[in-house]
């Protein structure tokens, strides 16, 4: 028996860790329910809640080490997610735009801040420059809004996130330099140390982190271990940045960029990262920010109010000017300008770091013994008020602009959906080991943020009399459903008895209006007759069951052989035959390749004859993604592709049924080549929808 404690401590602030944690969870749970009715953005509501329960409000909870730890993790999480959500191909394309915006949003506030600090507030030059650095820095506190609304890959968001990293880096480097100059610590060695440490930090994160993550994900499949590993890299990157003299948020963002390609946006790991961040870490950070707000600063002295008013007005004006210049420079829409302004106008992390450093730097003492600080107490109090104001402005502006963009995207998606058939992907599964990879491939090929449209089928031959066969089938289907659920996607499981497995697959495909089939690759070695135009030669070949499915269905079909986890594949090499553009399913499978490029982040290289290349490039221009095109005419010498293969590549062959427009005799030898020349590589045989020989529309 355990003794029951009858003493309950009801004094304020709350010290009981269980009660404290319960209170914060209740706030996180209740805030959306209450604030949605009041039309107050969720993020702002958490900040207000933090101010109410914090030491300057009702004094229910102190901003102690536990709150600071959780809040720090939340801030790093926001920056990490912003790097992880980046569309790297779009980021590379827009990197110069991010650079331009970063210079706008740094230089405009810097210039206004120096003038205001020196001439309006009467601060010394070093203090004025440091105050201007506060104006230039910004925090992506409203990023969860664009993430939840599904526009994290919009051009305005990409520009804003990249620009934030640039302006925060410049602002924090300015902080380091000004403090060093004010204290007399700047010499020749100072500049060498700063430059080398920053370069070394960036190189370690950008080069070493992807190598470590690739090795880990390839050898460790445990979901919990993968998540903890990613979290460890985030904090390691933040610490390395801190050692280099940068703010930790820069390291967290660089960690997100480094792991971007290895954590696909549709993967279960990405789903877990976003879930934990939005459920725990980020709300803790926002509540912790609210606890900093001291409303009593309004009534302490006129100087704090004056400094706060100047800071709020100039910061808002400067960030709006930077967003306006960016809009005009790159011809963006008004809603995109609003999103850029909203994301860049909040000041929390770097601003707090800078003001605390400036406040703690003592330049001397007055005759009365009072310390002369680089930034005085009025700036500290004004910063707290400025945080509340800028967070409010940022949240409302981002919510408005992001909502309008999301609504416009939804309307375009509805138009696209009305022109294209709804996706229904069938995944025949035969064992637990391959089910997860088949599901992963299917998710990569489908439109993002569409939680439906996947079917897993386990077919049982009527002639099998094993009493445990159905139990094993249910276990395999449960494994497939669990793999899909990890990516927050619903997968409908189907168990079917039929005269043979191929007949069950074809029948379900007709009944469910299936648009794509993703199935495992099965080999057979004895020679068998060809089935309905599917070549089955002697030696290694696709199995009879797959050939039968292809012969009796005209559906885009992917025969997938996974030699390594799909998330660790660095490049997909797509080999396209001549006249592939004349097949009925050309647009369909190209759409799938485009989704693969967008969802996986891996490089796509398309090898095709010169005559087919213009059609591929036209499609690529309409649907930009990370895809390169290489002219390839050696279909009679397919083993020559071995020279282009690298470790961690996945090889794709766009196939054809015999006597169709794009058929090439070498296709019958591809299974043999896969075993002789391309063993150890993952590969996909892609069979598109094809019209019959007598249909002149596709000839």
XYZ file of C-alpha atoms in Angstrom:
699
model
C 0.000 0.000 0.000
C 1.257 3.486 -0.875
C 0.544 6.269 1.609
C -1.825 8.917 0.321
C -0.758 12.525 0.746
C -3.519 14.703 2.150
C -1.619 18.006 1.959
C -2.515 20.025 -1.132
C -0.535 23.198 -1.872
C -2.935 25.821 -3.245
C -0.536 28.784 -3.029
C 0.293 30.878 -6.077
C 2.222 30.568 -8.281
C 1.506 26.882 -8.830
C 4.506 24.740 -7.965
C 3.007 21.277 -8.376
C 4.421 20.047 -11.736
C 1.358 17.910 -12.460
C -1.084 20.776 -11.889
C 1.123 23.193 -13.840
C 1.311 20.878 -16.842
C -2.421 20.205 -16.640
C -3.194 23.929 -16.704
C -1.086 24.471 -19.830
C -2.667 21.485 -21.586
C -6.140 22.841 -20.788
C -5.138 26.178 -22.325
C -3.808 24.481 -25.470
C -7.008 22.442 -25.708
C -9.501 25.223 -24.964
C -7.868 28.076 -26.890
C -9.036 26.985 -30.378
C -12.575 26.270 -29.182
C -12.997 29.700 -27.586
C -10.963 31.839 -29.970
C -12.590 30.545 -33.155
C -15.887 31.982 -31.951
C -14.227 35.332 -31.179
C -12.414 35.422 -34.568
C -9.048 35.656 -32.763
C -6.165 33.721 -34.379
C -5.081 30.690 -32.403
C -1.454 31.804 -32.069
C -2.390 35.189 -30.664
C -4.772 33.508 -28.242
C -1.967 31.373 -26.793
C 0.204 34.467 -26.327
C -2.642 36.270 -24.547
C -3.267 33.188 -22.410
C 0.400 33.186 -21.424
C 0.176 36.834 -20.406
C -2.925 36.126 -18.290
C -1.507 33.152 -16.361
C 2.078 34.478 -16.240
C 3.935 36.318 -13.477
C 2.736 39.723 -14.717
C -0.896 38.574 -14.909
C -2.690 36.291 -12.452
C 0.658 34.814 -11.383
C -0.604 31.249 -11.788
C 2.606 29.955 -13.400
C 6.161 31.248 -13.255
C 8.294 31.401 -16.363
C 10.750 28.965 -14.826
C 13.357 26.693 -16.362
C 10.768 24.138 -17.528
C 8.796 26.779 -19.461
C 12.005 28.230 -20.907
C 13.217 24.769 -21.980
C 9.913 23.897 -23.677
C 9.703 27.348 -25.254
C 13.240 27.127 -26.602
C 12.424 23.745 -28.108
C 9.273 25.238 -29.653
C 11.148 28.138 -31.235
C 13.772 25.799 -32.677
C 10.939 23.577 -33.894
C 9.342 26.467 -35.807
C 12.601 27.250 -37.595
C 13.308 23.558 -38.227
C 9.845 23.019 -39.736
C 10.241 26.083 -41.938
C 13.421 24.560 -43.392
C 11.887 21.100 -43.621
C 8.760 22.362 -45.416
C 10.783 24.163 -48.080
C 10.330 23.064 -51.664
C 14.054 22.830 -52.393
C 13.696 23.144 -56.156
C 11.551 26.233 -55.679
C 13.896 27.511 -52.960
C 16.881 27.228 -55.311
C 14.879 28.939 -58.032
C 13.821 31.728 -55.621
C 17.045 31.950 -53.591
C 17.984 35.257 -55.152
C 14.492 36.548 -54.356
C 15.008 35.536 -50.725
C 18.354 37.338 -50.800
C 16.772 40.506 -52.165
C 13.943 40.395 -49.624
C 16.444 39.654 -46.832
C 18.416 42.756 -47.774
C 15.225 44.829 -47.993
C 13.944 43.679 -44.617
C 17.388 44.235 -43.051
C 18.469 47.530 -44.611
C 15.174 49.463 -44.398
C 14.627 48.830 -40.640
C 18.349 49.332 -40.003
C 18.368 52.748 -41.602
C 15.171 53.904 -39.896
C 16.306 52.430 -36.572
C 19.633 54.278 -36.540
C 17.943 57.581 -37.344
C 15.197 57.062 -34.774
C 17.557 55.915 -32.020
C 20.064 58.724 -32.506
C 17.809 61.662 -33.341
C 14.390 60.854 -31.837
C 15.438 59.014 -28.675
C 18.875 60.595 -28.210
C 20.821 57.344 -27.826
C 24.596 57.101 -28.457
C 25.702 55.759 -31.839
C 26.480 52.186 -30.720
C 23.172 51.960 -28.849
C 21.315 53.327 -31.884
C 22.917 50.761 -34.208
C 22.084 47.935 -31.803
C 18.484 49.213 -31.533
C 18.315 49.220 -35.333
C 19.473 45.605 -35.277
C 16.423 44.845 -33.130
C 14.251 46.455 -35.794
C 15.822 44.341 -38.550
C 15.497 40.943 -36.887
C 12.252 38.957 -37.120
C 10.681 35.705 -35.925
C 8.476 33.342 -37.950
C 5.923 33.153 -35.178
C 3.054 32.987 -37.700
C 4.606 30.167 -39.722
C 2.248 27.522 -38.220
C -0.638 29.427 -39.829
C 0.702 29.012 -43.373
C 1.703 25.432 -42.595
C -1.772 24.441 -41.419
C -3.428 26.191 -44.371
C -1.251 24.197 -46.764
C 0.555 27.106 -48.459
C 4.018 26.507 -46.954
C 5.375 26.075 -50.499
C 3.854 29.268 -51.883
C 6.399 31.649 -53.371
C 5.653 34.312 -50.746
C 6.372 31.883 -47.905
C 9.580 30.601 -49.520
C 10.804 34.168 -49.975
C 9.839 35.101 -46.408
C 11.527 32.113 -44.779
C 14.730 32.510 -46.765
C 14.741 36.254 -46.122
C 14.227 35.687 -42.393
C 17.352 33.560 -42.188
C 19.344 36.216 -44.035
C 18.129 39.187 -41.987
C 18.428 37.365 -38.652
C 21.948 36.242 -39.514
C 22.950 39.786 -40.447
C 21.226 41.254 -37.362
C 22.921 38.817 -34.980
C 26.304 39.276 -36.627
C 25.757 43.014 -36.219
C 24.978 42.389 -32.528
C 28.233 40.452 -32.088
C 30.280 43.150 -33.841
C 28.705 46.139 -32.041
C 29.070 44.558 -28.611
C 32.688 43.745 -29.414
C 33.367 47.312 -30.600
C 31.577 48.859 -27.619
C 33.626 46.774 -25.181
C 36.890 47.168 -27.110
C 37.251 43.478 -27.986
C 37.395 43.803 -31.779
C 40.791 43.096 -33.292
C 42.174 41.220 -36.310
C 41.733 37.847 -34.606
C 38.075 38.667 -33.900
C 37.194 38.799 -37.595
C 39.090 35.590 -38.414
C 37.486 33.719 -35.526
C 33.987 34.866 -36.464
C 34.365 34.062 -40.177
C 35.916 30.629 -39.666
C 33.421 29.573 -36.991
C 30.415 30.584 -39.108
C 31.737 28.854 -42.246
C 32.658 25.704 -40.289
C 29.201 25.549 -38.686
C 27.421 25.853 -42.044
C 29.649 23.229 -43.680
C 29.175 20.717 -40.841
C 25.374 21.063 -40.881
C 25.008 21.156 -44.668
C 27.405 18.268 -45.421
C 27.696 16.033 -42.366
C 24.047 16.048 -41.233
C 22.628 14.622 -44.519
C 25.280 11.890 -44.557
C 24.516 10.890 -40.961
C 20.761 10.970 -41.538
C 20.980 8.972 -44.763
C 23.010 6.241 -43.058
C 20.689 6.185 -40.031
C 17.423 6.024 -42.005
C 18.845 3.306 -44.235
C 19.839 1.052 -41.321
C 17.288 1.919 -38.605
C 13.595 1.516 -39.386
C 12.226 2.001 -35.857
C 9.852 4.981 -35.928
C 10.662 6.255 -32.434
C 14.419 6.022 -32.989
C 14.114 7.978 -36.249
C 12.169 10.767 -34.546
C 14.598 11.044 -31.615
C 17.504 11.080 -34.070
C 15.959 13.988 -35.986
C 15.298 15.889 -32.752
C 18.900 15.339 -31.679
C 20.177 16.762 -34.978
C 17.977 19.854 -34.564
C 19.422 20.645 -31.141
C 22.956 19.753 -32.266
C 22.621 22.155 -35.191
C 21.304 24.862 -32.860
C 24.210 24.326 -30.462
C 26.786 24.408 -33.256
C 25.335 27.717 -34.434
C 25.555 29.061 -30.905
C 29.207 28.011 -30.665
C 29.850 29.813 -33.960
C 28.457 33.069 -32.585
C 25.105 32.798 -34.353
C 21.652 32.511 -32.861
C 20.535 28.846 -32.368
C 17.478 29.405 -34.585
C 19.822 29.711 -37.577
C 21.253 26.271 -36.831
C 17.767 24.783 -36.478
C 16.739 26.214 -39.852
C 19.892 24.913 -41.530
C 19.190 21.486 -39.997
C 15.751 21.563 -41.613
C 17.270 22.365 -44.990
C 19.879 19.611 -44.559
C 17.222 16.970 -43.790
C 14.659 18.320 -46.253
C 15.143 15.686 -48.947
C 15.487 12.789 -46.504
C 12.122 13.448 -44.829
C 9.505 13.531 -47.620
C 6.471 15.689 -46.943
C 4.128 12.669 -47.212
C 6.188 10.329 -45.017
C 5.109 9.003 -41.589
C 8.172 10.631 -40.022
C 7.128 14.047 -41.349
C 3.651 13.508 -39.964
C 5.069 12.709 -36.516
C 7.374 15.737 -36.574
C 4.526 18.113 -37.428
C 2.126 16.494 -34.964
C 4.419 16.734 -31.934
C 5.493 20.265 -32.843
C 1.998 21.680 -33.291
C 0.582 19.769 -30.314
C 3.255 20.418 -27.678
C 6.429 22.347 -28.452
C 5.105 25.324 -30.437
C 2.152 26.043 -28.060
C 4.572 25.975 -25.113
C 6.751 28.520 -26.899
C 3.825 30.843 -27.595
C 2.571 30.633 -24.009
C 6.121 31.350 -22.818
C 6.254 34.444 -25.035
C 3.001 35.640 -23.456
C 4.515 35.280 -19.985
C 7.129 37.896 -20.930
C 4.486 40.552 -21.527
C 4.184 43.000 -18.637
C 1.190 45.290 -19.066
C 2.396 47.334 -16.083
C 5.199 48.717 -18.259
C 2.568 51.038 -19.742
C 2.265 52.795 -16.394
C 5.857 52.815 -15.132
C 7.370 55.802 -16.916
C 6.834 57.928 -19.961
C 10.214 56.968 -21.483
C 9.252 53.263 -21.789
C 6.004 54.203 -23.524
C 7.829 56.619 -25.838
C 10.457 54.030 -26.773
C 7.776 51.359 -27.280
C 5.689 53.649 -29.498
C 8.686 54.551 -31.652
C 9.726 50.922 -31.951
C 6.249 49.651 -32.855
C 5.535 52.360 -35.431
C 8.924 52.251 -37.124
C 9.197 48.469 -37.134
C 5.724 48.078 -38.647
C 6.392 50.761 -41.245
C 9.819 49.362 -42.117
C 8.596 45.782 -42.526
C 5.661 46.943 -44.634
C 7.994 48.975 -46.871
C 10.231 45.909 -47.293
C 7.220 43.728 -48.177
C 5.926 46.401 -50.593
C 9.305 46.680 -52.337
C 9.466 42.885 -52.604
C 5.983 42.741 -54.122
C 6.815 45.361 -56.738
C 10.235 43.868 -57.505
C 8.886 40.355 -58.168
C 5.333 41.244 -59.281
C 3.584 39.363 -56.503
C -0.091 39.610 -55.585
C -1.455 41.731 -52.753
C -2.208 38.628 -50.711
C 1.375 37.443 -51.139
C 2.579 40.861 -49.999
C 0.339 40.554 -46.936
C 1.804 37.120 -46.119
C 5.369 38.432 -46.501
C 4.563 41.388 -44.244
C 2.822 39.170 -41.709
C 5.605 36.603 -41.500
C 8.328 39.256 -41.242
C 6.716 41.692 -38.810
C 6.835 39.624 -35.592
C 9.804 40.144 -33.254
C 10.491 37.593 -30.542
C 13.533 35.318 -30.577
C 16.424 37.255 -32.094
C 15.017 40.491 -30.694
C 14.929 39.135 -27.146
C 18.428 37.738 -27.528
C 19.777 41.050 -28.773
C 18.070 43.233 -26.180
C 19.175 40.999 -23.298
C 22.766 41.050 -24.545
C 22.674 44.822 -24.930
C 21.070 45.247 -21.507
C 23.730 43.113 -19.825
C 26.675 44.975 -21.436
C 27.824 47.607 -18.921
C 29.964 50.352 -20.425
C 30.685 52.134 -17.155
C 29.095 53.697 -14.086
C 27.625 57.083 -13.209
C 28.997 59.113 -10.295
C 26.110 57.736 -8.263
C 27.215 54.168 -9.026
C 24.421 53.391 -11.483
C 25.502 51.172 -14.413
C 25.635 52.679 -17.896
C 24.217 49.992 -20.172
C 24.486 49.630 -23.929
C 20.660 49.368 -23.972
C 18.858 50.841 -20.976
C 15.815 49.614 -19.059
C 13.386 51.689 -21.124
C 14.452 49.772 -24.250
C 13.986 46.488 -22.378
C 10.454 47.441 -21.289
C 9.657 48.870 -24.706
C 10.788 45.625 -26.332
C 8.309 43.622 -24.259
C 5.452 45.854 -25.386
C 6.733 45.746 -28.956
C 6.676 41.926 -28.888
C 2.963 41.948 -27.997
C 2.101 44.484 -30.705
C 4.150 42.916 -33.502
C 2.924 39.404 -32.690
C -0.659 40.678 -32.895
C -0.049 42.431 -36.221
C 1.857 39.444 -37.607
C -0.836 36.952 -36.680
C -3.758 38.905 -38.138
C -1.889 39.860 -41.327
C -0.646 36.329 -41.991
C -4.051 34.827 -41.255
C -5.722 37.174 -43.727
C -3.232 36.787 -46.576
C -2.734 33.036 -46.132
C -6.490 32.405 -45.988
C -7.032 34.238 -49.278
C -4.189 32.361 -50.974
C -5.446 29.016 -49.644
C -8.955 29.771 -50.892
C -7.583 30.613 -54.328
C -5.544 27.400 -54.395
C -8.591 25.397 -53.319
C -10.608 26.848 -56.179
C -7.844 25.950 -58.648
C -7.664 22.448 -57.170
C -11.420 22.062 -57.603
C -11.077 23.097 -61.243
C -8.244 20.604 -61.745
C -10.228 17.887 -59.988
C -13.190 18.488 -62.280
C -10.918 17.983 -65.294
C -9.093 14.924 -63.945
C -10.583 11.667 -62.665
C -10.454 11.074 -58.951
C -7.423 9.067 -57.813
C -7.949 5.456 -56.732
C -4.711 3.536 -56.191
C -4.828 -0.222 -55.624
C -1.974 -1.906 -53.724
C -1.958 -5.727 -53.913
C -0.019 -6.895 -50.836
C 1.299 -10.413 -50.259
C 3.658 -10.024 -47.268
C 4.314 -7.598 -44.430
C 7.899 -6.893 -45.464
C 6.983 -5.342 -48.829
C 3.632 -3.812 -47.788
C 5.173 -0.758 -46.120
C 7.336 0.148 -49.124
C 4.449 -0.364 -51.573
C 2.290 1.951 -49.467
C 5.129 4.492 -49.281
C 5.490 4.480 -53.080
C 1.719 4.882 -53.535
C 1.651 7.879 -51.183
C 4.562 9.461 -53.069
C 2.653 9.151 -56.349
C -0.629 10.684 -55.175
C -1.665 14.285 -54.693
C -0.588 15.688 -51.306
C -3.114 16.468 -48.585
C -5.589 13.990 -50.053
C -6.271 11.518 -47.212
C -8.327 9.094 -49.312
C -8.058 7.001 -52.453
C -5.795 4.133 -51.329
C -6.893 0.478 -51.339
C -4.854 -2.490 -50.134
C -5.904 -5.900 -51.440
C -4.916 -9.334 -50.239
C -6.299 -11.967 -52.583
C -6.665 -15.609 -51.550
C -6.833 -18.439 -54.054
C -10.021 -20.500 -53.571
C -8.002 -23.682 -53.912
C -5.897 -22.968 -50.811
C -7.127 -25.000 -47.843
C -4.812 -23.597 -45.154
C -7.029 -22.640 -42.132
C -4.621 -19.827 -41.140
C -4.481 -18.168 -44.546
C -7.144 -15.575 -43.706
C -5.474 -14.721 -40.397
C -2.175 -14.079 -42.185
C -3.978 -11.997 -44.804
C -5.574 -9.810 -42.126
C -2.171 -9.280 -40.519
C -0.651 -8.161 -43.825
C -3.545 -5.753 -44.485
C -3.224 -4.320 -40.960
C 0.472 -3.674 -41.603
C -0.396 -1.789 -44.808
C -3.116 0.249 -43.057
C -0.707 1.106 -40.244
C 1.914 2.298 -42.725
C -0.630 4.597 -44.388
C -1.972 5.860 -41.051
C 1.553 6.983 -40.148
C 1.227 9.537 -42.974
C -2.280 10.510 -41.804
C -3.857 8.778 -44.816
C -6.775 6.400 -44.689
C -6.228 3.112 -46.515
C -9.201 0.851 -47.164
C -8.326 -2.832 -46.748
C -9.884 -5.474 -48.985
C -9.786 -9.256 -48.512
C -11.020 -11.312 -51.457
C -11.330 -14.992 -52.380
C -11.126 -15.722 -56.092
C -10.211 -18.416 -58.612
C -6.708 -16.878 -58.769
C -4.926 -13.794 -57.488
C -4.647 -11.956 -60.817
C -8.370 -12.327 -61.426
C -9.076 -10.847 -57.984
C -6.856 -7.822 -58.719
C -8.467 -7.174 -62.112
C -11.987 -7.567 -60.694
C -11.354 -5.157 -57.804
C -9.783 -2.655 -60.205
C -13.010 -2.617 -62.232
C -15.319 -2.524 -59.221
C -13.466 0.314 -57.462
C -12.738 2.409 -60.565
C -8.995 2.076 -59.924
C -6.737 4.543 -61.765
C -3.354 3.093 -60.717
C -1.981 -0.233 -59.484
C 1.200 -0.356 -57.380
C 2.390 -3.931 -56.877
C 5.556 -5.772 -55.960
C 7.884 -7.232 -58.570
C 7.868 -11.024 -58.732
C 10.343 -12.959 -60.860
C 10.147 -16.332 -62.539
C 12.814 -18.165 -64.518
C 11.130 -20.855 -66.657
C 9.923 -19.874 -70.103
C 6.166 -19.423 -70.387
C 3.939 -18.163 -73.213
C 3.306 -14.452 -73.493
C -0.019 -13.279 -72.065
C -2.133 -10.763 -73.975
C 0.849 -9.017 -75.498
C 3.019 -9.004 -72.357
C 6.403 -10.481 -73.311
C 7.501 -13.324 -71.002
C 10.828 -14.700 -72.329
C 13.051 -17.468 -71.004
C 15.272 -16.471 -68.125
C 14.387 -13.857 -65.473
C 11.048 -12.193 -66.221
C 8.036 -10.667 -64.554
C 5.865 -13.344 -62.974
C 2.818 -14.885 -64.585
C 0.510 -13.161 -62.100
C 1.824 -9.678 -62.992
C 1.717 -10.473 -66.694
C -1.860 -11.678 -66.351
C -2.886 -8.457 -64.540
C -1.226 -6.338 -67.239
C -2.822 -8.403 -69.990
C -6.362 -8.103 -68.663
C -6.387 -4.488 -67.416
C -5.555 -1.193 -69.080
C -4.566 0.772 -65.971
C -1.364 2.652 -65.147
C 0.603 -0.046 -63.325
C 3.830 0.210 -61.335
C 5.837 -2.959 -60.649
C 8.108 -1.906 -57.775
C 11.136 -3.690 -56.349
C 12.498 -1.940 -53.233
C 16.127 -2.600 -52.354
C 16.257 0.270 -49.837
C 13.778 2.601 -48.077
C 12.171 4.981 -50.548
C 13.036 8.029 -48.411
C 16.780 7.293 -48.797
C 16.679 7.248 -52.611
C 18.590 10.296 -53.841
C 17.758 10.113 -57.565
C 15.068 8.530 -59.731
C 16.236 7.756 -63.281
C 13.264 7.460 -65.663
C 14.049 5.726 -68.989
C 11.423 6.611 -71.619
C 10.984 4.856 -75.006
C 10.466 6.541 -78.349
C 6.874 7.614 -79.140
C 5.875 7.414 -75.452
C 4.089 10.742 -75.915
C 1.673 9.086 -78.386
C 0.327 6.647 -75.823
C -3.049 7.326 -74.222
C -1.614 7.345 -70.692
C 1.318 9.714 -71.283
C -0.148 12.622 -69.308
C -1.251 10.272 -66.508
C 2.155 8.794 -65.756
C 3.887 12.146 -66.204
C 1.537 13.538 -63.552
C 2.634 10.717 -61.269
C 6.319 11.475 -61.872
C 5.638 15.121 -61.109
C 3.993 14.153 -57.811
C 6.965 11.913 -57.023
C 9.313 14.865 -57.541
C 7.191 17.176 -55.391
C 6.529 14.711 -52.579
C 9.904 12.999 -52.275
C 12.263 15.918 -52.859
C 14.588 13.525 -54.731
C 16.174 14.436 -58.052
C 14.319 13.156 -61.125
C 16.368 12.555 -64.289
C 14.417 11.603 -67.411
C 16.309 9.731 -70.167
C 14.415 9.914 -73.460
C 14.982 10.002 -77.237
C 15.391 13.402 -78.879
C 12.038 13.036 -80.680
C 10.177 12.618 -77.360
C 12.105 15.273 -75.443
C 10.062 18.348 -76.574
C 6.853 16.822 -75.162
C 8.553 16.041 -71.850
C 10.067 19.506 -71.573
C 6.720 21.152 -72.358
C 5.107 19.199 -69.540
C 8.007 20.101 -67.242
C 7.550 23.811 -67.924
C 3.817 23.603 -67.139
C 4.449 21.657 -63.912
C 7.853 22.835 -62.606
C 9.672 20.448 -60.280
C 13.160 19.131 -59.597
C 13.389 17.293 -62.953
C 16.259 17.189 -65.451
C 16.135 15.778 -68.983
C 18.882 13.812 -70.778
C 18.759 12.671 -74.403
C 19.097 8.861 -74.538
C 18.908 6.864 -77.773
C 20.560 3.566 -76.722
C 17.505 1.370 -76.136
C 19.378 -1.424 -77.913
C 22.145 -1.058 -75.326
C 20.297 -0.525 -72.049
C 23.187 -1.935 -69.929
C 25.077 1.273 -70.833
C 22.905 3.014 -68.198
C 25.066 1.319 -65.591
C 27.649 4.074 -66.062
C 25.080 6.724 -65.074
C 23.912 4.946 -61.926
C 25.052 5.975 -58.470
C 24.546 4.442 -55.098
C 21.025 5.128 -53.765
C 19.475 5.551 -57.235
C 16.127 4.085 -58.267
C 15.838 3.019 -61.914
C 12.520 3.350 -63.782
C 11.627 1.893 -67.178
C 8.515 3.139 -68.978
C 7.282 -0.061 -70.634
C 4.775 -0.995 -73.315
C 2.642 -3.954 -74.276
C 3.669 -5.771 -77.447
C 2.497 -4.253 -80.755
C 1.648 -0.902 -79.165
C 3.055 2.381 -80.436
C 5.982 2.738 -78.015
C 6.963 -0.941 -77.815
C 10.658 -1.745 -78.258
C 12.071 -5.301 -78.532
C 14.582 -4.525 -75.761
C 11.706 -4.362 -73.257
C 11.485 -8.158 -73.215
C 15.101 -8.290 -71.964
C 14.744 -5.670 -69.198
C 14.047 -8.192 -66.365
C 17.238 -10.016 -67.386
C 19.209 -6.747 -67.384
C 17.839 -5.865 -63.944
C 19.318 -9.034 -62.489
C 22.600 -9.013 -64.415
C 23.565 -5.333 -64.551
C 21.374 -3.458 -62.061
C 21.285 -5.848 -59.116
C 21.150 -4.071 -55.765
C 19.242 -1.042 -57.100
C 15.598 -0.307 -56.481
C 13.621 -0.239 -59.723
C 10.133 0.297 -61.140
C 8.572 -1.020 -64.342
C 5.888 1.472 -65.343
C 3.132 0.258 -67.697
C 0.986 3.202 -68.884
C -2.574 3.174 -70.171
C -2.434 2.231 -73.859
C -4.960 2.267 -76.701
C -5.497 -0.775 -78.885
C -3.655 -1.210 -82.207
C -6.750 -0.312 -84.188
C -7.368 3.008 -82.479
C -5.833 5.604 -84.804
C -6.284 8.446 -82.307
C -3.068 7.471 -80.521
C -0.975 6.335 -83.476
